Tab-separated table of C-alpha atoms in Angstrom:
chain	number	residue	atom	x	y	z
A	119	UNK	CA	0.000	0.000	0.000
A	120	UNK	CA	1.413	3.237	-0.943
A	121	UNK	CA	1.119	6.753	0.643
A	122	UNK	CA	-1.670	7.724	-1.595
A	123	UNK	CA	-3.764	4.303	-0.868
A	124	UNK	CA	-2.872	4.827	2.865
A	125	UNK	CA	-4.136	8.336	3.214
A	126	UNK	CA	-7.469	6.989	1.474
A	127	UNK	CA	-7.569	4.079	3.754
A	128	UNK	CA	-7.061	6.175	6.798
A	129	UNK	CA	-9.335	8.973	6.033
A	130	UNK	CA	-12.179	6.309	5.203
A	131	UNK	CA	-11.637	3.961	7.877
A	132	UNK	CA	-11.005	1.155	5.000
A	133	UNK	CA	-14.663	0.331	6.941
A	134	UNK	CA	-12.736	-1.352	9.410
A	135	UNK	CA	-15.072	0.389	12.517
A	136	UNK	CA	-17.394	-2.701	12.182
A	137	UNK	CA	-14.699	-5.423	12.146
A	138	UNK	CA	-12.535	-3.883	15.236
A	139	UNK	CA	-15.908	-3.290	17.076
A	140	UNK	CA	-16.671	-7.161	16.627
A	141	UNK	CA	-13.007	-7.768	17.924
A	142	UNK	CA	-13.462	-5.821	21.199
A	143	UNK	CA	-16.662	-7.648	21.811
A	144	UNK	CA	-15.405	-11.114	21.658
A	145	UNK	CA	-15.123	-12.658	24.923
A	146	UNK	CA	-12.261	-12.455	26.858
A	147	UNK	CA	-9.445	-14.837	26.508
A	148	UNK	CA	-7.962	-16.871	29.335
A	149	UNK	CA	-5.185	-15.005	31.358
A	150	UNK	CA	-1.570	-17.094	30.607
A	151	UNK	CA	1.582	-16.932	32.784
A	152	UNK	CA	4.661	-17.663	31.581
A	153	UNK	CA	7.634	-18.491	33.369
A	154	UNK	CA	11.727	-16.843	33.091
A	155	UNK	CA	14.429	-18.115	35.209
A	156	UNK	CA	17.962	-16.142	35.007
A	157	UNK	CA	20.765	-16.981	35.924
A	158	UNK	CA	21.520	-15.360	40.135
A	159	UNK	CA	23.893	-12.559	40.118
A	160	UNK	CA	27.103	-12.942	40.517
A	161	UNK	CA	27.149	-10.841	43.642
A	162	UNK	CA	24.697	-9.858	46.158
A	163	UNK	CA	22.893	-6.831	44.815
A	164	UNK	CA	23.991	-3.568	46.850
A	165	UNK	CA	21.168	-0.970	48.482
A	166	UNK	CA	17.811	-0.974	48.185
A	167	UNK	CA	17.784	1.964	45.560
A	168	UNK	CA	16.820	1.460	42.295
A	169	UNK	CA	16.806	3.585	38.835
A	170	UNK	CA	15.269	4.525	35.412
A	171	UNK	CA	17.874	5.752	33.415
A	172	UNK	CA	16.715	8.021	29.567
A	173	UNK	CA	18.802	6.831	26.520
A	174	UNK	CA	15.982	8.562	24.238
A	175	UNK	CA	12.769	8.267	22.530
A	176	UNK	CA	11.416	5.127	24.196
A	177	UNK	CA	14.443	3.391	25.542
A	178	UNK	CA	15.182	3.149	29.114
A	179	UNK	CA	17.206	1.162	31.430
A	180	UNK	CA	15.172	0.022	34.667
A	181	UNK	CA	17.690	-1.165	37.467
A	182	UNK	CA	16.199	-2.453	41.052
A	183	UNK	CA	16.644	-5.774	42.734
A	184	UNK	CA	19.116	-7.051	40.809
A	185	UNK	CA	17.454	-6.529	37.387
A	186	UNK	CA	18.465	-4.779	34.404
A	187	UNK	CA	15.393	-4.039	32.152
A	188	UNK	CA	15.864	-2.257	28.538
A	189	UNK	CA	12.758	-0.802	27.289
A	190	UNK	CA	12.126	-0.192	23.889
A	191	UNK	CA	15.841	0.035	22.507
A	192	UNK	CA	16.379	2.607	19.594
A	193	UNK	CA	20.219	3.027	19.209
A	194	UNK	CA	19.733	4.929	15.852
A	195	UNK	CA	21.737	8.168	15.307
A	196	UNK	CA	20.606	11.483	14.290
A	197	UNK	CA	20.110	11.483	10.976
A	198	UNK	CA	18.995	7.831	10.500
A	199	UNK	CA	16.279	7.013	9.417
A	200	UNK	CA	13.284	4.511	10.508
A	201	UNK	CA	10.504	2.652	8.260
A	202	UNK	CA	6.858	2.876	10.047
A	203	UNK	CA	5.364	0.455	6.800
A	204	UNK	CA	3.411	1.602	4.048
A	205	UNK	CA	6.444	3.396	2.680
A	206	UNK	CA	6.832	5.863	5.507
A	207	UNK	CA	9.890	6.821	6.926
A	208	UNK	CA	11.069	9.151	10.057
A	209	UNK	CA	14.610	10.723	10.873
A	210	UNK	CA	15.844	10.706	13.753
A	211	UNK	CA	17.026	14.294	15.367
A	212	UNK	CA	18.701	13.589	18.277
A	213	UNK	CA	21.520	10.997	19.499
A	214	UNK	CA	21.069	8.136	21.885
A	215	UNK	CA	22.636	8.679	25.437
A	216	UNK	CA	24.263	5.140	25.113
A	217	UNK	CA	25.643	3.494	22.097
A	218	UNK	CA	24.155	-0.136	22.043
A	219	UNK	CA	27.659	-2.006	22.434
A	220	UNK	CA	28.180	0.055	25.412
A	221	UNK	CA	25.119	-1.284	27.296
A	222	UNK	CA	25.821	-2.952	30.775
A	223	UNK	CA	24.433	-6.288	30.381
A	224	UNK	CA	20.730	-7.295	30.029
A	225	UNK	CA	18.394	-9.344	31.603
A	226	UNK	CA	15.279	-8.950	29.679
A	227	UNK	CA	13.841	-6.461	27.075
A	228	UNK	CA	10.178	-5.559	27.184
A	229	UNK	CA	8.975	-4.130	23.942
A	230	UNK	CA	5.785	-2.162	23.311
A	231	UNK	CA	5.596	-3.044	19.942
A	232	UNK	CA	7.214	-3.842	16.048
A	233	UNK	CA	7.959	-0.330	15.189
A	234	UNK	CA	11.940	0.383	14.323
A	235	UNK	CA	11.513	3.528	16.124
A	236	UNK	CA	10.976	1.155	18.946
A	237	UNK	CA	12.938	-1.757	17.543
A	238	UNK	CA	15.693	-0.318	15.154
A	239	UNK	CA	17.276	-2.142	12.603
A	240	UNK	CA	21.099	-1.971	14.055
A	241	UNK	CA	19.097	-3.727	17.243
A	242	UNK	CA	17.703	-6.321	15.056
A	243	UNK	CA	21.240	-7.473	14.006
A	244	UNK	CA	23.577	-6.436	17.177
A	245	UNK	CA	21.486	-7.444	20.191
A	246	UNK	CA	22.055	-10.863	20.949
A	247	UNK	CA	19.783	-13.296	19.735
A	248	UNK	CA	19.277	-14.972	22.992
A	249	UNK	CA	18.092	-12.013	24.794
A	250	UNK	CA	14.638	-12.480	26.520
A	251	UNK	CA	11.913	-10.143	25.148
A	252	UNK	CA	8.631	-9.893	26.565
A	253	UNK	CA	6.417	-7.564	23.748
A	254	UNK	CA	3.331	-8.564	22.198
A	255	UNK	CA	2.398	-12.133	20.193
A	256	UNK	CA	2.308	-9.878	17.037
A	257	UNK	CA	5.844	-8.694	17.347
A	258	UNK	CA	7.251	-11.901	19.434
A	259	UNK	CA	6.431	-13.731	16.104
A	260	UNK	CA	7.975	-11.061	14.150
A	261	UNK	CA	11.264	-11.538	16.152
A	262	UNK	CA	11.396	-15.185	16.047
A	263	UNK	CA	11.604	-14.962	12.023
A	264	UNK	CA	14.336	-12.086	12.935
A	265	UNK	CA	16.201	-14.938	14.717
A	266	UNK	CA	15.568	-13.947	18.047
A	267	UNK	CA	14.931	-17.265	20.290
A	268	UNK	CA	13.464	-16.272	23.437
A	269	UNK	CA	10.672	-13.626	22.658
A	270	UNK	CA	7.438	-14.098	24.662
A	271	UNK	CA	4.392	-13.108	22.899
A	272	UNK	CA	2.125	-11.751	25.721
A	273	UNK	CA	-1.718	-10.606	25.400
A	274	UNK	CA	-3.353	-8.252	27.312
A	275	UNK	CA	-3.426	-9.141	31.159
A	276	UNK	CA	-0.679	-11.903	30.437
A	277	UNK	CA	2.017	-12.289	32.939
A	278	UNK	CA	5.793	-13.406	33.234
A	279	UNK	CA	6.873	-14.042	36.160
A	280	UNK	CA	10.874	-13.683	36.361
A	281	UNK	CA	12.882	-15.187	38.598
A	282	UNK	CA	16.817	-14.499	39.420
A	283	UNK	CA	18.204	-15.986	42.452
A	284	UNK	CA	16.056	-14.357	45.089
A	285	UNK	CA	14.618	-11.828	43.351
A	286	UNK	CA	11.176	-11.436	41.950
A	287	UNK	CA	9.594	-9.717	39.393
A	288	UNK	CA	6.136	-9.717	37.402
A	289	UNK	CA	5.335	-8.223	34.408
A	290	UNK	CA	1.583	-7.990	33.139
A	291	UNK	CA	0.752	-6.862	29.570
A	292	UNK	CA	-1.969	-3.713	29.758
A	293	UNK	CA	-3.925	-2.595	27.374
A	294	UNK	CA	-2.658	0.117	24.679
A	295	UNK	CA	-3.832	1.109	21.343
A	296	UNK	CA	-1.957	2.860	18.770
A	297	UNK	CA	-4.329	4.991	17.208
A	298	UNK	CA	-8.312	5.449	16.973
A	299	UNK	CA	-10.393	2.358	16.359
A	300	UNK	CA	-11.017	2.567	12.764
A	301	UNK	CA	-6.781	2.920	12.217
A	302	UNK	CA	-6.111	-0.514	14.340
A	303	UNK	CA	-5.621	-2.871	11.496
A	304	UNK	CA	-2.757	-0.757	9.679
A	305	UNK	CA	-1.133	-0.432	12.832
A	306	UNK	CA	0.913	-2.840	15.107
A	307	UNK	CA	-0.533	-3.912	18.158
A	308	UNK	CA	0.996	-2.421	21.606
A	309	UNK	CA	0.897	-3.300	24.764
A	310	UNK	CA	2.002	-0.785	28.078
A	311	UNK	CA	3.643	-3.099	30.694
A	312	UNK	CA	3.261	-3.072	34.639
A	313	UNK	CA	6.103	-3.916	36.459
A	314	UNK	CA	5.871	-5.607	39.931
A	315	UNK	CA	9.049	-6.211	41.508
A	316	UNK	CA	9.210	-8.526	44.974
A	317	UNK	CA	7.610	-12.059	45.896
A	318	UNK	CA	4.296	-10.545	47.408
A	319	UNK	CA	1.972	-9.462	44.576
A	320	UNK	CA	-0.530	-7.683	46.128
A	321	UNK	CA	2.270	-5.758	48.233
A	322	UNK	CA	4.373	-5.234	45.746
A	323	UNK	CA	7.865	-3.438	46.431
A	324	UNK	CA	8.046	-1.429	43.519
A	325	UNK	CA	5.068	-0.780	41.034
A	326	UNK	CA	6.068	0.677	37.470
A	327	UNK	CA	3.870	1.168	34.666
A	328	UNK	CA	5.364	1.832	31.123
A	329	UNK	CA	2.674	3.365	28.519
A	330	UNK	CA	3.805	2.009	25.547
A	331	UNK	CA	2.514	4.351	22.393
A	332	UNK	CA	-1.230	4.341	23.528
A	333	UNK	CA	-3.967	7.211	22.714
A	334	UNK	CA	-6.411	7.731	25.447
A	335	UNK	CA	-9.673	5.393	25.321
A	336	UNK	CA	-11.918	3.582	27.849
A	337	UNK	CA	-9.470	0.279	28.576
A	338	UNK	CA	-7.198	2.009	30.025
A	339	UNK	CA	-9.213	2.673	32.703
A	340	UNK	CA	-9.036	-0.945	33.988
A	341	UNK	CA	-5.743	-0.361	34.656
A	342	UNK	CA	-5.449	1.117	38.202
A	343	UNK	CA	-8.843	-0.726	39.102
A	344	UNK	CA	-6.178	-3.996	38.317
A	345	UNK	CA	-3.230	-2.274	39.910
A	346	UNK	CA	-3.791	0.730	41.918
A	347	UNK	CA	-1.076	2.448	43.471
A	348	UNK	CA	1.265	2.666	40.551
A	349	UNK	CA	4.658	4.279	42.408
A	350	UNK	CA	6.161	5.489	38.714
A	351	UNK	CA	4.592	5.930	35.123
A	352	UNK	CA	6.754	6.178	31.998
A	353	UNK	CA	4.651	7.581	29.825
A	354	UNK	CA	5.129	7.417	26.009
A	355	UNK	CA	4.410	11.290	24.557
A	356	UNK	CA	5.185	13.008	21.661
A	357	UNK	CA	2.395	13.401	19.112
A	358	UNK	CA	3.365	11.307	16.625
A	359	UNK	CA	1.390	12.367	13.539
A	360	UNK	CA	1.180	9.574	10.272
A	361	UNK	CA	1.595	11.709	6.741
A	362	UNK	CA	1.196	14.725	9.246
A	363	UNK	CA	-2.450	14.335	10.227
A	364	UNK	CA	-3.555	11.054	11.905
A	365	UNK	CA	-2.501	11.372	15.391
A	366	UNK	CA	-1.104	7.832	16.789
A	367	UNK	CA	0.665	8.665	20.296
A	368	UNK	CA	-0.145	10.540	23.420
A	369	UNK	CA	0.576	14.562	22.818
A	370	UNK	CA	1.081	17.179	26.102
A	371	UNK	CA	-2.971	16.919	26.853
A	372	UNK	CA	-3.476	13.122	26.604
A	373	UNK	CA	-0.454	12.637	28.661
A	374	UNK	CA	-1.513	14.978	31.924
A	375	UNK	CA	-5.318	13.145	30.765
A	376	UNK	CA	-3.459	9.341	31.626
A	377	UNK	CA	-2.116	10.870	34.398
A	378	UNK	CA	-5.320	11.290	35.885
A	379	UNK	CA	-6.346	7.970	34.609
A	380	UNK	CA	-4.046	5.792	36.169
A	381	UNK	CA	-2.953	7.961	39.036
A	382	UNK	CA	0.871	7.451	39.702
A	383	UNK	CA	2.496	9.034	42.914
A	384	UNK	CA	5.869	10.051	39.681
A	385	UNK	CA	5.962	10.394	35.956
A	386	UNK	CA	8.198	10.404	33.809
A	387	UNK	CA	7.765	11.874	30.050
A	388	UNK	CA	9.537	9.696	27.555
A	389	UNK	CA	9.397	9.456	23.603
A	390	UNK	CA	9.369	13.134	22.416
A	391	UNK	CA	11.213	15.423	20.337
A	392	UNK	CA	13.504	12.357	18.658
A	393	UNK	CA	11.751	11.985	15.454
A	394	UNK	CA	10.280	14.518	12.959
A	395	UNK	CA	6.950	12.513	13.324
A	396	UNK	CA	6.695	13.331	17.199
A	397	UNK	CA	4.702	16.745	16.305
A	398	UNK	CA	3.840	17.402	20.228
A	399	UNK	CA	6.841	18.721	22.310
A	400	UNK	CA	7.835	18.260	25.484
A	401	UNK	CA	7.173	21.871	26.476
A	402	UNK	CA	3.260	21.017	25.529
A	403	UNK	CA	3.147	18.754	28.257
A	404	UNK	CA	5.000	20.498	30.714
A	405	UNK	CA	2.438	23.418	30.085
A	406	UNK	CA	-0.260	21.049	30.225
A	407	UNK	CA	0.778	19.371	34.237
A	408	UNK	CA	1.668	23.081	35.081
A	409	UNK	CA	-2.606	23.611	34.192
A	410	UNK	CA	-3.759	20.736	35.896
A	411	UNK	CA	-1.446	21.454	38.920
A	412	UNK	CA	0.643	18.311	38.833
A	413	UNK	CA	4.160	19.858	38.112
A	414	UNK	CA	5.260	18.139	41.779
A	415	UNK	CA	4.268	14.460	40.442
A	416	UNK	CA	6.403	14.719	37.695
A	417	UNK	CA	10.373	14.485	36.596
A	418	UNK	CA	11.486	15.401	33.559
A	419	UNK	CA	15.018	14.018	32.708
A	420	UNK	CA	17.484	14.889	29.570
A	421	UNK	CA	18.682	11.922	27.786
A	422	UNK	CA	21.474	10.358	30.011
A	423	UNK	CA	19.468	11.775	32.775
A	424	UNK	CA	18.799	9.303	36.084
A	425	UNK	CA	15.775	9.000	38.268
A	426	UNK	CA	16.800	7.326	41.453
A	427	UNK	CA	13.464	5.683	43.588
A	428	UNK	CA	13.347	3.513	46.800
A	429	UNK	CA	10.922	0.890	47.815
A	430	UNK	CA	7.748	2.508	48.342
A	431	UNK	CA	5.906	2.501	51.575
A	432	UNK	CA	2.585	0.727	51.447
């Protein structure tokens, strides 16, 4: 499909409304838990701290308890370029804050969804093909015919529970959708991502929720009724506009709007201002929490930038 055909299809619908409105009211699949044991660290793991470091765009490194978590990993350069399908293409305008051979090493990547702004193409050959990657079925069976050999394909509400030594951490797949209704089928599916770090579930140590490139709509909703008290929300902003107009991530309102939604005690803007498609700044947003009077729930870091947390006090 070209970018003429595309624009058609998205201005129309492609009268998909019908079909994605029969999809959202099947019934509801069973909830599956899979299972990933790491290897114990080599040494005990130091302080209780842990951190959320910014490479850029969607890419962070999560450290607490012993893990090492890589988020979305975009090592592109400024200047590169990124295919989003249907013969579209974004540049990159800023540099990571790592290179991705200078990475410390990782225990598991959790991936929103197939996009190479997400999921670059140096990534796709350099990152070891043995790495663990929790994303969506969609994109898990995109990796595996990428050669990757350990991506778990997880559905909304899934869980892997990870295990390394004596540490403990669950992740659930949440529900994200990455653009309006009638737009579904010519985009990827996406998934945000709850952390839960520590044996007890319901009393959970640390509680991290990751956006992935959502808009706003009624599902998400049913995600602090499923896991209230969210301690820290990464969420994914920026605006990103397809041939300009259709609107498929999260700009400076819908952020603050999520915020509200899903009530975090921190958050943390990520994915803005690295590709010319990201059309909503990270100065919209900041205007927008400064409105709604939530400039003390949020930290904004620069790329490199480290947010340092502690185990939160239920």
């Amino acid at each position: 499909m070209g970018r003429t055909a595309l624009l058609a299809a998205l201005a129309c619908g492609m009268n998909l409304g019908a079909d994605v409105r029969a999809q959202e009211a099947a019934p509801l699949a069973a909830v599956d838990t899979f299972t990933l044991k790491l290897p114990p660290a080599a040494a005990p793991v130091a302080g209780a701290e842990g951190s959320v470091q910014f490479i850029g765009t969607a890419t962070v490194l999560v450290r607490y308890q012993g893990f090492t978590i890589l988020t979305d990993p975009n090592f592109l350069h400024k200047g590169d370029h990124v295919h989003l399908g249907y013969g579209l293409t974004a540049e990159r305008l800023t540099n990571p804050a790592i290179d991705l051979d200078k990475l410390p090493p990782i225990d598991l990547v959790v991936l929103s969804h197939m996009h190479e702004d997400h999921f670059d193409k140096l990534v796709q050959e350099k990152l070891d093909k043995n790495t663990p990657i929790a994303t969506t079925r969609e994109a898990a069976e995109a990796l595996k015919r990428l050669g990757f050999t350990r991506a778990i394909g997880l559905s909304t509400w899934d869980r892997l529970e990870v295990e390394k030594g004596e540490a403990r951490l669950r992740i659930t797949a949440v529900p994200g959708r990455h653009g309006k209704a009638g737009m579904q089928a010519l985009l990827p599916s996406v998934m945000g991502s709850v952390f839960d770090f520590g044996p007890n579930v319901a009393t959970p140590a640390y509680r991290m929720y990751v956006s992935g490139d959502t808009l706003i709509y009624d599902d998400l909703k049913t995600i602090p009724q499923r896991f209230p008290g969210i301690d820290l929300a990464l969420l994914h902003l920026g605006g990103t506009r397809i041939l300009g107009v259709f609107k498929v991530t999260m700009d400076g309102k819908d952020g603050v709007r999520l915020m509200q939604i899903v009530q975090p005690r921190r958050a943390i803007p990520i994915h803005y201002d690295d590709y010319d498609v990201f059309k909503s700044p990270l100065s919209a947003f900041a205007s927008e929490v400064k409105a709604a009077g939530l400039d003390k729930q949020v930290t904004y870091l620069a790329h490199g930038e480290t947010y340092t947390f502690a185990p939160a006090k239920r």
